[in-house]
Coordinates of C-alpha atoms and ligand atoms in Angstrom, one line a residue:
Chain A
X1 CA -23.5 16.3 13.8
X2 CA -25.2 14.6 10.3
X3 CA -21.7 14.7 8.4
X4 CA -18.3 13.5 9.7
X5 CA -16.2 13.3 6.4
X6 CA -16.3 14.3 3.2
X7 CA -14.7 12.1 0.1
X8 CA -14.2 13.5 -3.3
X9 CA -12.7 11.4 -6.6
X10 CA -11.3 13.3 -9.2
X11 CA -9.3 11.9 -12.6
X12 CA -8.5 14.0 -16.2
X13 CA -9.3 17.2 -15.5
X14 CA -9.6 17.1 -12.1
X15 CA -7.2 19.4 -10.7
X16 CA -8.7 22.3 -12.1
X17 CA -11.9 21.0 -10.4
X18 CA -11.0 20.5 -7.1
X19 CA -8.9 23.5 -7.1
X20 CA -11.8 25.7 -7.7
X21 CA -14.1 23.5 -5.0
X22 CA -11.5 23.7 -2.5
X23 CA -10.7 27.1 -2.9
X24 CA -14.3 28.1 -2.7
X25 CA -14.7 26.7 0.5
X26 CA -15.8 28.9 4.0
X27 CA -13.2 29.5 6.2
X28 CA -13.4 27.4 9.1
X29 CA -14.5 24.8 6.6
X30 CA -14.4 21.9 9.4
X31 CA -15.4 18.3 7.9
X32 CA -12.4 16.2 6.9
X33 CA -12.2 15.8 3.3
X34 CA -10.3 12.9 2.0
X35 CA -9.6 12.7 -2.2
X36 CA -8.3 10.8 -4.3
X37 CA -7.2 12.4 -7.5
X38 CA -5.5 10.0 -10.3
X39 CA -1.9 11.4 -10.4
X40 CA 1.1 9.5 -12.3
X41 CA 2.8 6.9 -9.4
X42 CA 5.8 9.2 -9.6
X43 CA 4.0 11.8 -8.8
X44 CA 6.0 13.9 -6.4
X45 CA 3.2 15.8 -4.7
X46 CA 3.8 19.3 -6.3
X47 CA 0.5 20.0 -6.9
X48 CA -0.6 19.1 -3.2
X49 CA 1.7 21.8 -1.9
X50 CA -0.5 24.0 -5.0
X51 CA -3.5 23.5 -3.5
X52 CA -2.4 23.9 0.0
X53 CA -1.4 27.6 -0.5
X54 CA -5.1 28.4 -2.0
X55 CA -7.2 26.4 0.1
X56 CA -5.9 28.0 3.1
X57 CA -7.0 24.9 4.7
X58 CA -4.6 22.2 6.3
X59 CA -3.7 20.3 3.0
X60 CA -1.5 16.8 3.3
X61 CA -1.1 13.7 2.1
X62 CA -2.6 10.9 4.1
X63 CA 0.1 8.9 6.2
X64 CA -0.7 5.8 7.5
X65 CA -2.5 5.3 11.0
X66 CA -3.2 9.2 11.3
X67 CA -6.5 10.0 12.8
X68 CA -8.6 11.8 10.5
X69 CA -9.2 15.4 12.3
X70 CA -11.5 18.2 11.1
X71 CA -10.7 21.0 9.0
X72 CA -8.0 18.5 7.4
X73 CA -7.7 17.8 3.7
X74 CA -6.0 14.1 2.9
X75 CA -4.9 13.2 -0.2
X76 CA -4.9 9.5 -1.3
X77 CA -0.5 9.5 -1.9
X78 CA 0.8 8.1 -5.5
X79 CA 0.6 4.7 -5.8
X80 CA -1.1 3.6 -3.1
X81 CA -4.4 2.6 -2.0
X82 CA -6.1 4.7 0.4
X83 CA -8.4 3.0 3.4
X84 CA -10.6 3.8 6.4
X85 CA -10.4 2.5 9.4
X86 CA -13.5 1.9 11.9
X87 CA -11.3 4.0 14.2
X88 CA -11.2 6.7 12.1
X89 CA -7.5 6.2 11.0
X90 CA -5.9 5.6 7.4
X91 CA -4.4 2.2 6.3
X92 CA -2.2 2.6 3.1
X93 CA -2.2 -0.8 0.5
X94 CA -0.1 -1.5 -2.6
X95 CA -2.6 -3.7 -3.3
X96 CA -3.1 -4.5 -7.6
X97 CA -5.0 -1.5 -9.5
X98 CA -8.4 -1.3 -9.6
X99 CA -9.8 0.3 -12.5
X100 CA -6.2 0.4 -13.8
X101 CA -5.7 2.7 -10.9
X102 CA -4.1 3.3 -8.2
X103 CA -5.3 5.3 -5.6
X104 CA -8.6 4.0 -6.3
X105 CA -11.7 6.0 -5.9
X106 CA -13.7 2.6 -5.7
X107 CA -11.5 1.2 -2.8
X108 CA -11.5 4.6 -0.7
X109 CA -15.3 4.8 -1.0
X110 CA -15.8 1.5 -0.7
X111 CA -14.4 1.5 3.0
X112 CA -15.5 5.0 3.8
X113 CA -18.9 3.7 3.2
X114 CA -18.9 1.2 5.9
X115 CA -17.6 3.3 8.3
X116 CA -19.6 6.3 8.0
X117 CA -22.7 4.9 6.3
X118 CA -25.4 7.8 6.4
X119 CA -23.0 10.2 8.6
X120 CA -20.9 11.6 5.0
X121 CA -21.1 12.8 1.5
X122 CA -19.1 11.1 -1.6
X123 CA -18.5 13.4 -4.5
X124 CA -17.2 12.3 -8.0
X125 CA -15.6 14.9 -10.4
X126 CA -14.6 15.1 -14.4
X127 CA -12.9 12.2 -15.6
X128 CA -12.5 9.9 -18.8
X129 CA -12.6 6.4 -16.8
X130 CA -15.2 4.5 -14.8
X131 CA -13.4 4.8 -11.1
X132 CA -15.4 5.5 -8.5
X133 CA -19.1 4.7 -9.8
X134 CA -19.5 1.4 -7.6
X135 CA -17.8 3.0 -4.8
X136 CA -20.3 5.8 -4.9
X137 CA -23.2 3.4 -5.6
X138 CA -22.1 1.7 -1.9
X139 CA -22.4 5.0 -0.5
X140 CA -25.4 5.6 -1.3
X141 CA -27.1 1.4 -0.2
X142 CA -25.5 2.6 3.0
X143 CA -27.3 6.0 3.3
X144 CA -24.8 8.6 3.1
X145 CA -25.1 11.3 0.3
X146 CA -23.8 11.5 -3.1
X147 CA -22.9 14.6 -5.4
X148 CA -21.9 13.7 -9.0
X149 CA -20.5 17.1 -11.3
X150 CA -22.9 18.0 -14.1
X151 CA -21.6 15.8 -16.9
X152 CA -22.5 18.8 -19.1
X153 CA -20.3 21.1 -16.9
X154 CA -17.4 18.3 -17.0
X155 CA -14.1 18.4 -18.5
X156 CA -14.3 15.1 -19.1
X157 CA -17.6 14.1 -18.4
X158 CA -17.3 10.0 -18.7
X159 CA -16.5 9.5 -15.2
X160 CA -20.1 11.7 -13.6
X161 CA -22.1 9.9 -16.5
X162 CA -20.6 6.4 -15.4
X163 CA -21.8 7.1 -12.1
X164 CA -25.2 7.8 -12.8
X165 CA -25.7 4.9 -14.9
X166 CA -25.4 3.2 -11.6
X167 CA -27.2 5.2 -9.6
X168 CA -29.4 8.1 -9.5
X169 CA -27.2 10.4 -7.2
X170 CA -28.9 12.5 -4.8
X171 CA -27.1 15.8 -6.5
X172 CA -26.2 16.8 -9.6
X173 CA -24.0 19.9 -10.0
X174 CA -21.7 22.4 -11.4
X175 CA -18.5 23.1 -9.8
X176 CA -19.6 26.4 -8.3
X177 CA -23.1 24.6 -6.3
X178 CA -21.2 21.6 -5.3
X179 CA -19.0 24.1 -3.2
X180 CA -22.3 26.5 -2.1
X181 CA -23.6 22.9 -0.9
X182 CA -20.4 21.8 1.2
X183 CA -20.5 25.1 2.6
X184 CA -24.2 24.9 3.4
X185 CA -23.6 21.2 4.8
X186 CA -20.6 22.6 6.9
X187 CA -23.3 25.1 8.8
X188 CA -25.3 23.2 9.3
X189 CA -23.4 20.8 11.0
Chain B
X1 CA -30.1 -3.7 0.6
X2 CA -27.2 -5.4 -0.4
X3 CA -24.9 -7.5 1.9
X4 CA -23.4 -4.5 3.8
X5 CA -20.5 -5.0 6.2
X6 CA -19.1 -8.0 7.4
X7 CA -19.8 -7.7 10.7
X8 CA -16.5 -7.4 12.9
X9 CA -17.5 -10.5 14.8
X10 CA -17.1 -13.1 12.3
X11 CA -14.2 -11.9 11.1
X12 CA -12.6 -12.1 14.1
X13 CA -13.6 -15.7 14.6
X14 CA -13.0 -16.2 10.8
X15 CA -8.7 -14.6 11.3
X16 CA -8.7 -16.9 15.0
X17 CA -9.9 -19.8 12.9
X18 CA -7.3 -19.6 10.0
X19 CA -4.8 -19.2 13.5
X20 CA -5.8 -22.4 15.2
X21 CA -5.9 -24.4 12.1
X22 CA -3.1 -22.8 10.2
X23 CA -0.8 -21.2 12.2
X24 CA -0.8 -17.9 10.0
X25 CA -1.6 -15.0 12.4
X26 CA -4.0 -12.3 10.9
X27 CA -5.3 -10.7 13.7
X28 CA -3.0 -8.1 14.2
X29 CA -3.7 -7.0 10.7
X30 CA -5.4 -3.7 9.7
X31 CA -8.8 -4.7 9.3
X32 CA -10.0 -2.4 6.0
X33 CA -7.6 -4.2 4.4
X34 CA -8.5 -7.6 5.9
X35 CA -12.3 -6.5 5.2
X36 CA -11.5 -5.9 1.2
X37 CA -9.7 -8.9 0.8
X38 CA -12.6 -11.1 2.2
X39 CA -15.0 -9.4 0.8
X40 CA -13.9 -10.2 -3.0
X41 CA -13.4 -13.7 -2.0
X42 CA -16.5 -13.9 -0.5
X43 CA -18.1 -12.5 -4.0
X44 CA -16.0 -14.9 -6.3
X45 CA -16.5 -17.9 -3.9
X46 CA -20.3 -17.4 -3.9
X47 CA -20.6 -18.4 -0.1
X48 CA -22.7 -15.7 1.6
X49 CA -21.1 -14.9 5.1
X50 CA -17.7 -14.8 6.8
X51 CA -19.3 -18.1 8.8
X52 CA -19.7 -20.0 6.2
X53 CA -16.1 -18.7 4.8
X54 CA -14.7 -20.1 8.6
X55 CA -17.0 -23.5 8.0
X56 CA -14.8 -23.5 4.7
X57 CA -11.7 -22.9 6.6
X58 CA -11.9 -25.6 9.1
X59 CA -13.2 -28.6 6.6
X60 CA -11.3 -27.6 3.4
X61 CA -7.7 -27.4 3.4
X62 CA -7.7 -25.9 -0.1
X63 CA -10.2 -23.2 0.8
X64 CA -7.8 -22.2 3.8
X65 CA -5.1 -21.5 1.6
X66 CA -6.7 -19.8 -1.0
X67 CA -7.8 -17.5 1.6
X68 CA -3.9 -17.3 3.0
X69 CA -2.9 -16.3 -1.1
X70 CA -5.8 -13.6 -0.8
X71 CA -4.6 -12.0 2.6
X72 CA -1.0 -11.8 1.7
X73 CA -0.6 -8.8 -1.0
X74 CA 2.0 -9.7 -2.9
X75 CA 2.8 -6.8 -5.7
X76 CA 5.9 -5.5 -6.2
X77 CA 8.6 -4.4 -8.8
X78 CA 12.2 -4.2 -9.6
X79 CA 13.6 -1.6 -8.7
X80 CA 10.5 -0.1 -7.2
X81 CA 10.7 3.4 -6.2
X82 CA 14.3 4.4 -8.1
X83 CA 15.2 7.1 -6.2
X84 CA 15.2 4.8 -3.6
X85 CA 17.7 2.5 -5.4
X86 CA 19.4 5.8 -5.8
X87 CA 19.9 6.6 -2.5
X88 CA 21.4 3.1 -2.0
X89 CA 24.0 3.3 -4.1
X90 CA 24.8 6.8 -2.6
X91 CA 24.6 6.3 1.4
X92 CA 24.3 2.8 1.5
X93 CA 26.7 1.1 -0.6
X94 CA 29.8 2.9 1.0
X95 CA 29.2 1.5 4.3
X96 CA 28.7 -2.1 3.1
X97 CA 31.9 -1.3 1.2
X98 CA 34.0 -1.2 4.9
X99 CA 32.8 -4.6 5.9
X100 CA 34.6 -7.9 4.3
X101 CA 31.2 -9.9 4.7
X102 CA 27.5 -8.9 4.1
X103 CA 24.4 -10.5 5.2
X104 CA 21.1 -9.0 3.9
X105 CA 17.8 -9.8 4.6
X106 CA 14.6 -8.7 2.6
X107 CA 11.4 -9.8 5.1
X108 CA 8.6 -10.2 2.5
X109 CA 10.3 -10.0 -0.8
X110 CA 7.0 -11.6 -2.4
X111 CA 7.9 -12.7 -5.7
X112 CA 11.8 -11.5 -5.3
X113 CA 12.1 -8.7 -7.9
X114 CA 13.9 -6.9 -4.6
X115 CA 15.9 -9.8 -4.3
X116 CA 16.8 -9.6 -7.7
X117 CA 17.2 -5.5 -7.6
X118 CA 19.8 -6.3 -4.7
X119 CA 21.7 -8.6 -6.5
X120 CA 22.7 -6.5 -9.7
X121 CA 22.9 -3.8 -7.6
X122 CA 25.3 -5.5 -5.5
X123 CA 27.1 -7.0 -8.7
X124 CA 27.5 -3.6 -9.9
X125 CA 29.2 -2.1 -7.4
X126 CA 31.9 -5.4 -6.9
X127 CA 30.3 -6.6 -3.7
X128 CA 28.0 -9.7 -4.7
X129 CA 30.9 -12.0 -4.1
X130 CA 30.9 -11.3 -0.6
X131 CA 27.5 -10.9 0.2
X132 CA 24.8 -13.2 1.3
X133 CA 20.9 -12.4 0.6
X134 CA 18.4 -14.1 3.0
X135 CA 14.7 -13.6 1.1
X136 CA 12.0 -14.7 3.1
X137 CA 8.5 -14.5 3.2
X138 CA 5.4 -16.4 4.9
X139 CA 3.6 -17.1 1.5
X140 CA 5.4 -20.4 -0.3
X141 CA 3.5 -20.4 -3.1
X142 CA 5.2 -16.7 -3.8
X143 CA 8.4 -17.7 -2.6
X144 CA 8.5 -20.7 -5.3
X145 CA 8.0 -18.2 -7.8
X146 CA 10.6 -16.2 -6.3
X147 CA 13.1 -18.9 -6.7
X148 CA 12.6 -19.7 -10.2
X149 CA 13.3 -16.2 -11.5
X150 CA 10.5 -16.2 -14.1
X151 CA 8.5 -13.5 -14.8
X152 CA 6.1 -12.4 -17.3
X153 CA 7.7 -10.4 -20.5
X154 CA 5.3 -7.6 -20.2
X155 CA 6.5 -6.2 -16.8
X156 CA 10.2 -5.8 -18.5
X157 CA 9.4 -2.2 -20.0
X158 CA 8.4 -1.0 -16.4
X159 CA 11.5 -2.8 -14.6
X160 CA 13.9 -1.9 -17.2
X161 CA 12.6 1.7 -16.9
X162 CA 13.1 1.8 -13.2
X163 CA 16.5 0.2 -13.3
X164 CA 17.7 2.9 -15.6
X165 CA 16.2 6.1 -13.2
X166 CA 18.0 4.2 -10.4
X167 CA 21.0 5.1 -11.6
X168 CA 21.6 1.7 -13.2
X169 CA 25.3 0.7 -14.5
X170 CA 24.7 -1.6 -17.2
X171 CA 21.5 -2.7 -19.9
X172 CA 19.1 -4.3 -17.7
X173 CA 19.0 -6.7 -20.6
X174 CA 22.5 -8.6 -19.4
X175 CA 21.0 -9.5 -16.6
X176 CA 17.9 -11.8 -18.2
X177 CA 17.6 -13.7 -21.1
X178 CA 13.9 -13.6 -22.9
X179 CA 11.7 -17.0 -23.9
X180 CA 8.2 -16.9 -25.6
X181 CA 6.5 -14.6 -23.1
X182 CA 8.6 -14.9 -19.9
X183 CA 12.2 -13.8 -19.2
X184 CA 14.7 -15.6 -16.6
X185 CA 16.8 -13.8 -14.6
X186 CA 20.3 -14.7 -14.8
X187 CA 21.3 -17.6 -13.0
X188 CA 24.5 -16.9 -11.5
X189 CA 22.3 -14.1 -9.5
X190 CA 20.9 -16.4 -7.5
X191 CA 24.1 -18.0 -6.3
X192 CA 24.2 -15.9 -2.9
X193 CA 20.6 -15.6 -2.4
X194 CA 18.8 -18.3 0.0
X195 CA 14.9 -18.2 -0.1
X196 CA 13.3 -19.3 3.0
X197 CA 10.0 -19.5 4.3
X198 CA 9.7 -17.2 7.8
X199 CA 6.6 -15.5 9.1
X200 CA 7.8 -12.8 11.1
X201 CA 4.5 -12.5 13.3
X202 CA 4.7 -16.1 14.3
X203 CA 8.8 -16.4 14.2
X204 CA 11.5 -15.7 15.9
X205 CA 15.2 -13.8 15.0
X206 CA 15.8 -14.9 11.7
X207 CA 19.6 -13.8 11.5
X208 CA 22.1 -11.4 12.1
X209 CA 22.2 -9.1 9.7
X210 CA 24.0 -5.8 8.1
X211 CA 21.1 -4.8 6.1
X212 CA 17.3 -5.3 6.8
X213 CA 14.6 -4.1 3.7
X214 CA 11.0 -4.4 5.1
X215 CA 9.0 -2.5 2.1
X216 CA 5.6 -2.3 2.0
X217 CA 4.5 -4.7 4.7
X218 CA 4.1 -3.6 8.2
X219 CA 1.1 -1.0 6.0
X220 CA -0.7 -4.2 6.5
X221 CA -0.5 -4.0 10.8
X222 CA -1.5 -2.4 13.5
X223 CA 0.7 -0.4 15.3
X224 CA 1.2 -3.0 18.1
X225 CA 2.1 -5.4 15.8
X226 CA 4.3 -3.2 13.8
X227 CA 6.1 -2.2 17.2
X228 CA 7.0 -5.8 18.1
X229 CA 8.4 -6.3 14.8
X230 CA 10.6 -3.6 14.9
X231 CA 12.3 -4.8 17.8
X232 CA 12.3 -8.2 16.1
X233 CA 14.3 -5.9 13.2
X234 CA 16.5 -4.5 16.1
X235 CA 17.7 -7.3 17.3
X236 CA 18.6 -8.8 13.7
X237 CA 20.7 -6.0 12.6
X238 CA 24.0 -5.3 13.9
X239 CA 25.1 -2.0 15.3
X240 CA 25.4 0.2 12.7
X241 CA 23.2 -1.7 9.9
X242 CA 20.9 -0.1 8.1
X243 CA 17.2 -0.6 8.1
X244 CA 15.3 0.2 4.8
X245 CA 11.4 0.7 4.7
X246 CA 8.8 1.3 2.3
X247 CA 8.2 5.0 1.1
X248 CA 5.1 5.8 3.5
X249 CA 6.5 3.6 6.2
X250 CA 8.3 4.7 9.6
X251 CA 9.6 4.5 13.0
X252 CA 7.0 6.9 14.5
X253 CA 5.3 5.1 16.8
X254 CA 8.2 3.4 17.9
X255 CA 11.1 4.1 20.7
X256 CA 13.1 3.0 18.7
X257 CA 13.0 5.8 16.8
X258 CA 15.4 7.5 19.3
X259 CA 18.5 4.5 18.4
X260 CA 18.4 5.3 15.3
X261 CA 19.8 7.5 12.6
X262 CA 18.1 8.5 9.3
X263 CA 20.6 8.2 6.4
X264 CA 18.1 9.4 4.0
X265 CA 14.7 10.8 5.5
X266 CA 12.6 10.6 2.9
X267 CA 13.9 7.5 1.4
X268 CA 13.2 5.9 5.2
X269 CA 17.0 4.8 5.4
X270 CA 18.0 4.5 8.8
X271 CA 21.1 3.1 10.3
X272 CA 21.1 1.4 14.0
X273 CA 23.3 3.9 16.1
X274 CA 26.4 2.4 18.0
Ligands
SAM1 C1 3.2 -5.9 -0.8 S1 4.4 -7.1 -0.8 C2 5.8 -6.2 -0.7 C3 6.9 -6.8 -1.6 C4 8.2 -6.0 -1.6 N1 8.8 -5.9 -0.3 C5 8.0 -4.6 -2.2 O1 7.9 -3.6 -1.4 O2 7.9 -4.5 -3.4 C6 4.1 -7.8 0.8 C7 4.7 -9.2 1.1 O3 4.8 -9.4 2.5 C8 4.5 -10.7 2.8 N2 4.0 -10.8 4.1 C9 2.9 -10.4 4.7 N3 2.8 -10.7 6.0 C10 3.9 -11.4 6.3 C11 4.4 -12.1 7.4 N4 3.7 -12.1 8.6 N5 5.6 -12.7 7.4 C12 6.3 -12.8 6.2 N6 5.9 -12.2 5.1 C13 4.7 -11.5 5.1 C14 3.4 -11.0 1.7 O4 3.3 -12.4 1.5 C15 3.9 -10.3 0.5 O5 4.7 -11.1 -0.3

């Protein structure tokens, strides 16, 4: 098996985005994704619920200590860090904001990276802040894959272009390929 | 390549080493967490491994306790999570009402903004006369801070903000005054609180108690660890107290789970059962 999880960071805009990822994806679709998606710390989890009716895929928010099981879809909850354990289980933090946010797209790749290293693919979407670009940057020194949305095809296209500043990602793509690709990556699994 | 991860190893012998020479027990913590904390320090302290970091820890008291400040996550709010504050005043404040005494405890109140939160809340609703608020936490330097009351003027927009979606009585103003670019909370608030240095891996029963708050800390263990001190918590509280955790927090792993009741599910209210 060459991937074991999949982890996607979204900000402005990125709703819309993932929405139309997710919902493109096979049926069956059967490597864990875990996202964080910059919501408002009172967020109360609405648009979770949203995309669990059209993904029609196993949507939740991640608790702490749960095992990360295929065909799942975590979400980083409001105001919290998200983390990866070398077991394969989520720690939750309230640790101070990175990149003025929290959920941080830095810290969850960050400690995905080191657990998976070359066995999983990091994805940043649309944005208008910097989150995520180191984060991906360690996934890549570590050997896994990395996906950055076409700027041009962005919403808000500072977050893909802050990214590849850092690092020349190993994909760059619009919504609609980044979803062919999972798919493709899912098959082949 | 960069340095990639710490290896698991010298961490390990890095969290037994701040044990022997310390007496603060981090090896029961989750280690992502443990891993990101070390891993800035080891950036800003420009050492290169977690070896030299334990050389540091053994030889330089100072070091040692830096690392203790970095390990211990200390953010929090007043009035964090209103509708939790909410609930209180709703399920929680009628039973305190029915005893003539009240002994609270808030394990890891940081900087004590909970404390505080407690204490008008309390005040409010006429029982801060006959209430007593044991704060505690393992981190002194945090606890100090927590005594003196002081914080820094540019957190009062959030706190007064939360204090009015938790159902807040009053102006959040009476209960500071303001000075250059810090405001002190009111003194006579701190009259029943006692602050108090306990490590609840490393120490025993702290008190009897009607109400425990434990938000936002056992995140940081494993689920043994998190086990033992919930039965720690059990045996504080008194039959029928009421246990208050941290909004993604919970009894699931527990037995305990079973002796007791949730007063509010999603608030993770629970009260000990009879
Ligand atoms: C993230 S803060 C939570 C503060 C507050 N309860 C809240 O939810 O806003 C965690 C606090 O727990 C304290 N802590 C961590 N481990 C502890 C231990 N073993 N014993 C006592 N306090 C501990 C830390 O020093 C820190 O102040």
């Amino acid at each position: 098996m060459k991937y074991e999880v999949i982890v996607m960071g979204a900000s402005s805009g990125g709703l819309n985005a993932i929405r139309s990822v997710l919902t493109s994806l096979s049926e069956n679709f059967s490597i864990p994704i875990v996202l964080v998606q910059h919501v408002s710390p009172r967020s109360d989890g609405q648009w979770i619920r949203s995309l669990d009716i059209i993904a029609g895929l196993n949507v939740k928010e991640a608790d702490e200590k749960e095992t990360i099981e295929k065909g799942n879809i975590y979400v980083a909850p409001p105001n919290y860090h998200l983390l990866i354990e070398t077991n394969r289980t989520f720690s939750l933090t309230i640790d101070s904001r990175v990149n003025f946010a929290r959920p941080s797209i830095d810290v969850l790749f960050e400690s995905a990276a080191d657990v998976y290293r070359d066995k999983m693919v990091g994805i940043i979407f649309t944005g208008a802040n910097s989150d995520g670009a180191i984060g991906l940057k360690r996934i890549k020194e570590l050997g896994g894959t990395t996906i950055v949305q076409d700027p041009n095809s962005a919403e808000s296209p500072y977050m893909p272009e802050a990214a590849l500043s850092l690092m020349p990602a190993d994909y760059i793509l619009t919504l609609e390929k980044i979803a062919e690709l999972l798919n493709k990556f899912d098959k082949d699994n | 390549m960069t340095s990639i991860s710490i290896s698991e190893i010298e961490i390990a012998l890095l969290l037994e080493a701040i044990y022997q020479k310390c007496g603060y027990d981090f090896r029961q913590y989750s280690e992502a967490h443990i891993k990101r904390r070390l891993s800035s320090r080891l950036a800003i302290s420009g050492l290169k491994t977690v070896s030299e970091m334990q050389f540091q820890v053994l030889h330089n008291e100072q070091f040692a306790y830096t690392l203790l400040h970095d390990l211990s996550i200390t953010v929090t709010e007043m009035f964090r999570d209103p509708e939790f504050y909410k609930s209180l005043r709703q399920n929680v404040i009628p039973i305190l009402k029915t005893y003539p005494f009240i002994k609270i405890w808030h394990a890891g109140c940081s900087s004590g903004e909970e404390a505080y939160s407690m204490a008008i809340l309390l005040r409010e609703e006429g029982l801060y006369e006959r209430s007593m608020i044991y704060a505690t936490d393992f981190n002194q330097k945090i606890l100090d801070k927590a005594k003196a009351g002081v914080f820094q003027n540019d957190l009062i927009k959030d706190y007064t903000n939360n204090y009015q979606m938790s159902g807040g009585l009053e102006s959040f103003s009476d209960y500071y005054t303001s000075n250059y670019n810090m405001f002190i909370m009111d003194q006579s608030l701190k009259k029943n609180i006692v602050w108090a240095n306990h490590n609840m891996v490393t120490d025993s029963v702290f008190a009897e108690v009607h109400v425990i708050f434990c938000r936002n800390v056992l995140i940081y263990f494993k689920k043994n660890l998190q086990e033992n001190i919930h039965l720690l918590f059990y045996e504080s509280l008194i039959n029928g107290g009421v246990l208050c955790l941290g909004s993604k927090e919970g009894l699931y792993f527990t037995d305990l789970k079973y002796k007791y009741d949730e007063l509010d599910k999603k608030q993770k209210i629970f009260k000990k059962k009879y």
